[in-house]
Amino acid sequence: MSTENQNNPTNSNGRVGFVSLGCPKATVDSEHILTQLRAEGYDIVPSYDTADLVVVNTCGFIDSAVEESLEAIGEALNENGKVIVTGCLGAKGDIVKETHPNVLAVTGPHAADEVMTAIHEHLPVKHDPFIDLVPPQGIRLTPKHYAYLKISEGCNHRCTFCIIPSLRGDLVSRPVNDVLLEAERLAAAGVKELLVVSQDTSAYGVDVKYKTEFYNGTPVRTRMTELCEALSQFGIWVRLHYVYPYPHVNEIIPLMAEGKILPYLDIPFQHASPKILKAMKRPASSENTLQRIKQWREICPEITIRSTFIAGFPGETEEDFEALLDFLDEAQLDRVGCFAYSDVDGAKANELDGAVPESVKQERVARFMEKQAGISAAKLKQNIGTTRSVIIDDIVADDTGEQLVARTTSDAPDIDGLVYIDVPENHHYKVGDITQVTITDTDAYDMWAKLAE
Ligand code: SF4
């Protein structure tokens, strides 16, 4: 045991015992993990009884190596009780969990990051504000009361107008326990609203075959529905962005109805004409989409649906565009953005025939926005007289007093509308507070309210 730890145990993030079995490649993996442990301020200790937990790096090459590894895990469990297993045996199906169901976590070889995630979960890094330059929740560019939670990188789709897959590659999902740990730290740091983001939120976990991980000893699958369910335990607002319209999106609507996550779905439909959707390589026909929206509203009447669309995609005729306007009439979406199509270097859509002249694109965007402004204004008007929960983003002063600038559950920061609430001079509100207001007035995008009685 290091003297530094004996002299001042509070300087250490914890004591880790390490058993390294197997070939030189496994040894290199062990060295990576040990280096990372020391870099993060953990002590490496030589005995089971002085360790807070034990990592066993296993070998699974031949039967005798499997046996030796399973025995080493059993010994560590008997002597210490808290064991994380990594290495080749971890990659051999469920053999470790079947023989030793009490291990804290199991990873395969070359998985230093996953091992560190498991160690962080069971032996969290202490934060010392006098020494650490980075707070436990990391450095964030958003205000203190909301935070973006990125769950994956890359995308498996090949929408013809988009070059993200060629820039960032195919989907790579973050381990769900890692995401949940970050959410836990953010909630502990005072964040009141998590904005779940990725290129394709509904595809979460496809790349890892929806692998089961462990968070606080509880199994959680790397999958959107299970992630939402798990995020709801932090008791803060959870808002989903960039949900590609897969069929299993239907599974999360009941979670919204139960109040586990916000009844808000940011789902980019992009168009409604089947011909244009096909040229874009997007899924779903508009009839199916309308049917699904109807079902979602039946299950969760308060759901807010936000979407984005592209006008002037190559080959879009006046008829296709009118199909899009008809779709808006039928779908009665709550929040909508529209962009004029423009070529992106390297996108497949550049090669398509039927480029739409710039002036026509702009005219279509204007017609689209005019149509949606009418729908939005009528929908917002239905809020007058209702009581809504709002989160306070800002407090501003003018000649007549102070005003809260807030958002309802239907409004994401920066892209949706705001609620303005006059408050008396001696009010006690702070940015990030969630309170109840009664809506008194609306326009096409914003609302005005008074504090609820
Ligand atoms: S538009 Fe979205 S879903 Fe389509 S390829 Fe790009 S990132 Fe993926």
Coordinates of C-alpha atoms and ligand atoms in Angstrom, one line a residue:
M1 CA 0.0 0.0 0.0
S2 CA 1.4 3.5 -0.8
T3 CA 2.6 5.7 2.1
E4 CA 0.7 8.6 0.5
N5 CA -2.6 6.7 1.1
Q6 CA -1.6 5.7 4.7
N7 CA -0.7 9.3 5.6
N8 CA -3.7 10.9 4.2
P9 CA -6.4 8.4 3.1
T10 CA -8.7 11.2 2.0
N11 CA -6.3 12.1 -0.9
S12 CA -7.0 8.7 -2.5
N13 CA -10.1 8.0 -4.6
G14 CA -10.0 4.4 -3.2
R15 CA -7.9 1.3 -3.1
V16 CA -8.1 -1.2 -6.0
G17 CA -6.7 -4.7 -5.9
F18 CA -5.7 -6.1 -9.3
V19 CA -5.3 -9.7 -10.4
S20 CA -3.8 -10.1 -13.9
L21 CA -4.0 -13.4 -15.7
G22 CA -3.3 -14.5 -19.3
C23 CA -1.1 -13.7 -22.2
P24 CA 1.1 -10.5 -22.9
K25 CA -1.9 -8.9 -24.6
A26 CA -3.9 -9.2 -21.4
T27 CA -0.9 -7.8 -19.5
V28 CA -0.9 -4.7 -21.7
D29 CA -4.6 -4.3 -21.0
S30 CA -3.9 -4.6 -17.3
E31 CA -1.2 -1.9 -17.6
H32 CA -3.6 0.4 -19.4
I33 CA -6.2 0.0 -16.6
L34 CA -3.5 0.4 -13.9
T35 CA -2.1 3.5 -15.5
Q36 CA -5.6 5.0 -15.7
L37 CA -6.3 4.1 -12.1
R38 CA -3.1 5.8 -10.9
A39 CA -3.7 8.9 -13.1
E40 CA -7.2 9.3 -11.6
G41 CA -5.8 9.0 -8.0
Y42 CA -6.7 5.5 -7.1
D43 CA -4.2 3.4 -5.0
I44 CA -3.2 0.0 -6.2
V45 CA -3.0 -2.4 -3.2
P46 CA -1.5 -5.9 -3.0
S47 CA -4.0 -7.7 -0.8
Y48 CA -7.7 -8.4 -0.9
D49 CA -8.4 -7.1 2.6
T50 CA -6.9 -3.7 2.1
A51 CA -8.8 -3.2 -1.3
D52 CA -12.1 -1.4 -1.7
L53 CA -12.7 -3.6 -4.8
V54 CA -10.8 -6.0 -7.0
V55 CA -10.4 -6.1 -10.7
V56 CA -9.7 -9.6 -12.2
N57 CA -8.3 -9.5 -15.8
T58 CA -9.1 -13.0 -17.1
C59 CA -7.9 -15.4 -19.8
G60 CA -10.3 -17.7 -21.7
F61 CA -8.0 -19.2 -24.2
I62 CA -8.1 -22.9 -23.2
D63 CA -10.1 -24.9 -20.6
S64 CA -7.5 -24.8 -17.9
A65 CA -7.2 -20.9 -18.4
V66 CA -11.0 -20.6 -18.0
E67 CA -10.9 -22.7 -14.9
E68 CA -8.0 -20.7 -13.4
S69 CA -9.8 -17.4 -14.2
L70 CA -13.1 -18.6 -12.6
E71 CA -11.2 -19.7 -9.5
A72 CA -9.4 -16.4 -9.3
I73 CA -12.8 -14.6 -9.5
G74 CA -14.2 -16.9 -6.8
E75 CA -11.3 -16.2 -4.5
A76 CA -11.6 -12.5 -5.0
L77 CA -15.3 -12.7 -4.2
N78 CA -14.7 -14.7 -1.1
E79 CA -11.9 -12.5 0.2
N80 CA -13.1 -9.1 -0.8
G81 CA -16.7 -9.4 -2.2
K82 CA -16.6 -6.5 -4.7
V83 CA -15.2 -7.8 -8.0
I84 CA -15.1 -6.4 -11.6
V85 CA -14.1 -8.9 -14.3
T86 CA -12.5 -8.0 -17.5
G87 CA -10.5 -9.8 -20.2
C88 CA -11.1 -12.6 -22.7
L89 CA -13.3 -14.7 -20.4
G90 CA -15.7 -11.8 -20.3
A91 CA -16.1 -12.1 -24.0
K92 CA -17.2 -15.8 -23.8
G93 CA -20.9 -15.4 -23.3
D94 CA -22.4 -15.5 -19.8
I95 CA -20.0 -18.0 -18.3
V96 CA -18.7 -15.5 -15.7
K97 CA -22.2 -14.4 -14.6
E98 CA -23.5 -17.9 -14.5
T99 CA -20.7 -19.1 -12.3
H100 CA -20.4 -16.0 -10.2
P101 CA -23.6 -14.0 -10.3
N102 CA -22.4 -11.5 -7.7
V103 CA -19.6 -9.9 -9.7
L104 CA -20.2 -6.2 -10.1
A105 CA -19.5 -5.9 -13.8
V106 CA -18.1 -8.0 -16.7
T107 CA -16.3 -6.6 -19.8
G108 CA -14.4 -8.2 -22.6
P109 CA -10.7 -7.6 -23.5
H110 CA -9.3 -4.1 -24.5
A111 CA -12.1 -2.5 -22.5
A112 CA -10.2 -0.1 -20.2
D113 CA -12.9 2.6 -20.6
E114 CA -15.7 0.1 -19.6
V115 CA -13.6 -1.1 -16.7
M116 CA -13.0 2.5 -15.6
T117 CA -16.8 3.2 -15.9
A118 CA -17.6 0.3 -13.7
I119 CA -14.9 1.4 -11.2
H120 CA -16.3 5.0 -11.2
E121 CA -19.8 3.5 -10.5
H122 CA -18.7 1.5 -7.5
L123 CA -15.8 3.6 -6.2
P124 CA -16.7 7.2 -7.4
V125 CA -13.9 9.7 -7.9
K126 CA -14.0 12.3 -5.1
H127 CA -14.2 15.9 -6.1
D128 CA -11.9 18.3 -4.3
P129 CA -12.8 21.8 -5.4
F130 CA -9.4 23.1 -4.1
I131 CA -7.4 20.7 -6.3
D132 CA -9.6 19.6 -9.2
L133 CA -9.8 22.0 -12.1
V134 CA -12.9 20.2 -13.5
P135 CA -16.1 19.8 -11.5
P136 CA -17.6 16.3 -11.3
Q137 CA -20.3 17.1 -13.8
G138 CA -17.6 18.3 -16.3
I139 CA -17.4 21.7 -18.0
R140 CA -20.6 22.7 -19.6
L141 CA -21.5 25.5 -21.9
T142 CA -25.2 25.5 -21.0
P143 CA -26.7 27.4 -18.1
K144 CA -26.6 25.5 -14.8
H145 CA -30.2 24.3 -14.8
Y146 CA -30.2 22.3 -18.0
A147 CA -27.7 20.1 -19.8
Y148 CA -27.3 18.1 -23.0
L149 CA -26.8 14.4 -22.4
K150 CA -25.2 12.8 -25.5
I151 CA -25.9 9.1 -25.7
S152 CA -24.2 8.1 -29.0
E153 CA -22.1 9.3 -31.9
G154 CA -22.5 8.6 -35.6
C155 CA -25.5 7.2 -37.5
N156 CA -26.4 4.0 -39.4
H157 CA -28.8 5.7 -41.8
R158 CA -27.8 7.1 -45.2
C159 CA -30.2 10.0 -45.7
T160 CA -29.2 11.4 -49.1
F161 CA -29.0 15.0 -47.9
C162 CA -26.7 14.3 -45.0
I163 CA -23.0 13.7 -44.6
I164 CA -22.9 12.9 -40.9
P165 CA -22.3 9.2 -41.4
S166 CA -19.3 9.9 -43.6
L167 CA -17.9 12.5 -41.1
R168 CA -18.6 10.6 -37.9
G169 CA -19.0 7.0 -39.0
D170 CA -21.7 4.5 -38.0
L171 CA -23.5 4.5 -34.7
V172 CA -21.5 4.1 -31.6
S173 CA -23.6 4.0 -28.4
R174 CA -22.2 5.0 -25.0
P175 CA -22.5 2.3 -22.4
V176 CA -25.8 2.9 -20.6
N177 CA -24.2 2.8 -17.2
D178 CA -21.8 5.6 -18.3
V179 CA -24.7 7.7 -19.5
L180 CA -26.6 7.1 -16.3
L181 CA -23.6 8.0 -14.2
E182 CA -23.3 11.3 -16.1
A183 CA -27.0 12.0 -15.6
E184 CA -26.6 11.3 -11.9
R185 CA -23.7 13.7 -11.6
L186 CA -25.6 16.4 -13.5
A187 CA -28.7 16.0 -11.3
A188 CA -26.4 16.1 -8.2
A189 CA -24.9 19.4 -9.6
G190 CA -28.3 21.0 -9.7
V191 CA -29.3 20.4 -13.3
K192 CA -33.2 20.3 -13.6
E193 CA -33.6 19.3 -17.2
L194 CA -31.7 16.8 -19.3
L195 CA -31.8 17.1 -23.1
V196 CA -31.0 13.7 -24.6
V197 CA -29.2 14.2 -27.9
S198 CA -27.5 12.0 -30.5
Q199 CA -27.7 11.8 -34.3
D200 CA -30.4 9.1 -33.9
T201 CA -31.7 8.7 -30.4
S202 CA -34.1 5.8 -31.2
A203 CA -31.2 3.7 -32.6
Y204 CA -29.5 3.8 -29.2
G205 CA -27.9 0.4 -28.5
V206 CA -28.4 -1.1 -32.0
D207 CA -24.6 -1.3 -32.4
V208 CA -24.0 -3.2 -29.1
K209 CA -27.1 -5.4 -29.6
Y210 CA -28.9 -3.7 -26.7
K211 CA -26.2 -5.0 -24.3
T212 CA -27.2 -5.2 -20.6
E213 CA -25.0 -3.2 -18.3
F214 CA -25.2 -2.6 -14.6
Y215 CA -26.0 0.7 -12.9
N216 CA -25.9 0.6 -9.1
G217 CA -26.2 -3.1 -9.3
T218 CA -29.3 -3.0 -11.4
P219 CA -29.3 -4.4 -14.9
V220 CA -30.2 -1.9 -17.6
R221 CA -30.3 -2.6 -21.4
T222 CA -28.6 -0.2 -23.8
R223 CA -31.9 0.7 -25.4
M224 CA -33.9 3.9 -25.7
T225 CA -37.0 2.8 -23.7
E226 CA -34.9 1.3 -20.9
L227 CA -32.7 4.4 -20.9
C228 CA -35.7 6.7 -20.5
E229 CA -37.1 4.5 -17.7
A230 CA -33.8 4.6 -15.9
L231 CA -33.3 8.4 -16.4
S232 CA -36.7 9.0 -14.8
Q233 CA -35.3 7.9 -11.4
F234 CA -33.4 11.2 -11.1
G235 CA -36.7 13.1 -10.7
I236 CA -35.8 15.9 -13.2
W237 CA -37.1 16.8 -16.6
V238 CA -35.9 14.5 -19.4
R239 CA -36.5 15.7 -23.0
L240 CA -35.8 13.6 -26.1
H241 CA -34.3 15.1 -29.2
Y242 CA -33.7 13.6 -32.7
V243 CA -35.8 10.6 -32.4
Y244 CA -35.9 8.8 -35.8
P245 CA -39.4 7.5 -36.5
Y246 CA -38.8 3.8 -35.9
P247 CA -41.8 1.6 -34.8
H248 CA -40.4 1.2 -31.3
V249 CA -40.8 4.9 -30.6
N250 CA -44.4 3.9 -29.7
E251 CA -42.9 2.3 -26.5
I252 CA -41.9 5.5 -25.0
I253 CA -45.2 7.3 -25.3
P254 CA -46.7 5.5 -22.2
L255 CA -43.6 6.7 -20.2
M256 CA -44.6 10.2 -21.2
A257 CA -48.2 9.6 -20.1
E258 CA -47.0 8.3 -16.8
G259 CA -44.9 11.5 -16.3
K260 CA -41.6 9.6 -16.3
I261 CA -40.1 11.7 -19.1
L262 CA -41.4 14.9 -20.6
P263 CA -44.3 14.5 -23.0
Y264 CA -42.2 16.0 -25.8
L265 CA -41.0 14.2 -29.0
D266 CA -38.6 15.9 -31.3
I267 CA -39.0 13.7 -34.4
P268 CA -37.6 14.9 -37.7
F269 CA -40.1 13.8 -40.4
Q270 CA -38.4 15.9 -43.1
H271 CA -41.2 15.5 -45.7
A272 CA -44.6 13.9 -46.3
S273 CA -44.5 13.1 -50.0
P274 CA -43.7 9.3 -50.4
K275 CA -41.7 10.1 -53.5
I276 CA -39.5 12.7 -51.8
L277 CA -39.1 10.6 -48.6
K278 CA -37.9 7.8 -50.8
A279 CA -35.4 10.1 -52.6
M280 CA -34.3 11.2 -49.2
K281 CA -33.9 7.6 -48.0
R282 CA -36.2 8.3 -45.1
P283 CA -38.6 5.7 -43.7
A284 CA -42.4 5.8 -43.2
S285 CA -45.2 6.9 -45.4
S286 CA -47.2 10.0 -44.4
E287 CA -50.4 7.9 -43.9
N288 CA -48.6 5.7 -41.4
T289 CA -47.1 8.7 -39.7
L290 CA -50.5 10.4 -39.4
Q291 CA -51.9 7.2 -37.9
R292 CA -49.0 7.0 -35.4
I293 CA -49.4 10.6 -34.3
K294 CA -53.1 9.9 -33.7
Q295 CA -52.2 6.8 -31.6
W296 CA -49.6 8.8 -29.6
R297 CA -52.1 11.5 -28.8
E298 CA -54.6 8.9 -27.7
I299 CA -52.1 7.4 -25.3
C300 CA -50.7 10.8 -24.1
P301 CA -53.0 13.7 -25.0
E302 CA -50.6 16.3 -23.7
I303 CA -47.7 15.2 -25.9
T304 CA -45.9 18.0 -27.8
I305 CA -44.6 16.9 -31.2
R306 CA -41.8 18.9 -32.7
S307 CA -40.5 18.2 -36.2
T308 CA -38.3 19.6 -38.9
F309 CA -38.8 19.6 -42.7
I310 CA -36.9 20.3 -45.8
A311 CA -38.6 22.3 -48.6
G312 CA -37.2 22.4 -52.2
F313 CA -35.5 19.0 -52.1
P314 CA -34.4 17.9 -55.7
G315 CA -37.3 16.6 -57.6
E316 CA -39.9 18.3 -55.3
T317 CA -42.9 19.3 -57.5
E318 CA -45.6 21.7 -56.6
E319 CA -47.8 18.7 -56.0
D320 CA -45.2 17.1 -53.6
F321 CA -45.0 20.4 -51.7
E322 CA -48.8 20.7 -51.4
A323 CA -48.8 17.1 -50.0
L324 CA -46.5 18.5 -47.3
L325 CA -48.8 21.4 -46.6
D326 CA -51.8 19.0 -46.4
F327 CA -49.8 16.9 -44.0
L328 CA -49.3 19.9 -41.8
D329 CA -53.0 20.5 -41.8
E330 CA -53.7 16.9 -40.8
A331 CA -50.9 16.3 -38.4
Q332 CA -51.4 19.6 -36.4
L333 CA -47.8 19.4 -35.1
D334 CA -47.0 21.6 -32.2
R335 CA -43.5 23.0 -33.0
V336 CA -42.1 22.9 -36.5
G337 CA -39.0 24.1 -38.3
C338 CA -38.4 24.3 -42.0
F339 CA -35.2 24.7 -44.0
A340 CA -34.7 25.3 -47.7
Y341 CA -32.8 22.4 -49.2
S342 CA -29.2 23.3 -50.0
D343 CA -26.4 21.1 -51.4
V344 CA -23.9 19.9 -48.9
D345 CA -20.5 18.9 -50.2
G346 CA -20.3 15.1 -50.5
A347 CA -24.1 14.5 -50.1
K348 CA -25.7 12.0 -52.5
A349 CA -28.7 14.3 -53.0
N350 CA -26.5 16.6 -55.0
E351 CA -26.5 14.1 -57.8
L352 CA -30.3 13.9 -58.0
D353 CA -32.2 15.5 -61.0
G354 CA -34.8 18.2 -60.6
A355 CA -32.9 20.9 -58.7
V356 CA -35.5 23.4 -57.4
P357 CA -34.7 27.1 -58.2
E358 CA -33.6 29.1 -55.2
S359 CA -36.5 31.5 -55.5
V360 CA -39.0 28.6 -55.5
K361 CA -37.3 27.1 -52.4
Q362 CA -37.6 30.3 -50.5
E363 CA -41.2 30.9 -51.6
R364 CA -42.1 27.3 -50.4
V365 CA -40.4 27.9 -47.0
A366 CA -42.4 31.1 -46.6
R367 CA -45.7 29.3 -47.5
F368 CA -44.8 26.5 -45.2
M369 CA -44.0 28.8 -42.3
E370 CA -47.2 30.8 -42.9
K371 CA -49.3 27.7 -42.8
Q372 CA -47.6 26.4 -39.6
A373 CA -47.8 29.9 -37.9
G374 CA -51.6 29.6 -38.2
I375 CA -51.6 26.1 -36.8
S376 CA -49.2 27.0 -34.0
A377 CA -51.2 30.2 -33.0
A378 CA -54.4 28.2 -32.8
K379 CA -52.8 25.4 -30.8
L380 CA -51.1 27.9 -28.3
K381 CA -54.4 29.7 -27.9
Q382 CA -55.9 26.5 -26.4
N383 CA -53.5 27.0 -23.5
I384 CA -55.2 30.2 -22.3
G385 CA -56.7 29.6 -18.9
T386 CA -54.7 26.4 -18.3
T387 CA -52.1 25.9 -15.6
R388 CA -48.7 24.8 -16.8
S389 CA -45.4 23.8 -15.2
V390 CA -42.6 26.1 -16.3
I391 CA -38.8 26.1 -15.8
I392 CA -37.3 29.6 -15.3
D393 CA -34.5 30.4 -17.8
D394 CA -34.0 34.0 -16.9
I395 CA -35.2 36.9 -14.7
V396 CA -35.2 40.3 -16.4
A397 CA -36.1 43.8 -15.2
D398 CA -37.8 46.6 -17.0
D399 CA -39.5 49.9 -16.0
T400 CA -42.6 48.1 -14.7
G401 CA -40.8 45.5 -12.5
E402 CA -39.4 42.0 -12.9
Q403 CA -40.4 39.3 -15.3
L404 CA -39.6 35.6 -15.4
V405 CA -38.6 34.2 -18.8
A406 CA -39.6 30.6 -18.7
R407 CA -40.4 27.5 -20.8
T408 CA -43.2 24.9 -20.4
T409 CA -42.7 21.2 -20.8
S410 CA -43.6 21.7 -24.5
D411 CA -40.7 24.0 -25.2
A412 CA -37.0 23.0 -25.6
P413 CA -34.4 25.7 -25.0
D414 CA -33.3 27.8 -28.0
I415 CA -35.6 26.2 -30.5
D416 CA -39.1 26.6 -29.1
G417 CA -41.2 29.3 -27.5
L418 CA -41.0 31.2 -24.2
V419 CA -43.5 32.1 -21.4
Y420 CA -43.2 35.6 -19.9
I421 CA -44.5 36.1 -16.3
D422 CA -44.7 39.4 -14.4
V423 CA -43.7 38.9 -10.8
P424 CA -43.9 41.2 -7.7
E425 CA -40.7 42.9 -6.6
N426 CA -40.2 40.8 -3.5
H427 CA -40.4 37.5 -5.4
H428 CA -38.2 34.5 -4.3
Y429 CA -37.7 32.9 -7.7
K430 CA -34.3 31.8 -9.1
V431 CA -33.2 30.6 -12.5
G432 CA -33.8 26.9 -12.7
D433 CA -36.9 26.9 -10.4
I434 CA -39.9 25.0 -11.7
T435 CA -43.2 26.6 -10.8
Q436 CA -46.9 26.6 -11.9
V437 CA -48.4 29.4 -14.0
T438 CA -51.7 30.2 -15.6
I439 CA -51.5 31.2 -19.2
T440 CA -53.2 34.5 -20.0
D441 CA -52.2 35.3 -23.6
T442 CA -50.5 33.7 -26.6
D443 CA -49.2 34.5 -30.1
A444 CA -47.9 32.1 -32.7
Y445 CA -44.8 31.1 -30.7
D446 CA -44.7 32.5 -27.2
M447 CA -47.1 32.8 -24.2
W448 CA -47.7 35.2 -21.3
A449 CA -48.8 34.0 -17.9
K450 CA -49.4 34.9 -14.3
L451 CA -48.3 32.9 -11.2
A452 CA -50.8 30.2 -10.5
E453 CA -52.8 30.8 -7.3
Ligands
SF4_1 S1 -30.1 12.9 -41.3 FE1 -29.9 12.0 -39.3 S2 -30.7 9.9 -39.6 FE2 -30.2 10.7 -41.6 S3 -28.1 10.1 -42.0 FE3 -28.0 12.2 -41.2 S4 -27.7 11.9 -39.0 FE4 -28.4 9.9 -39.8

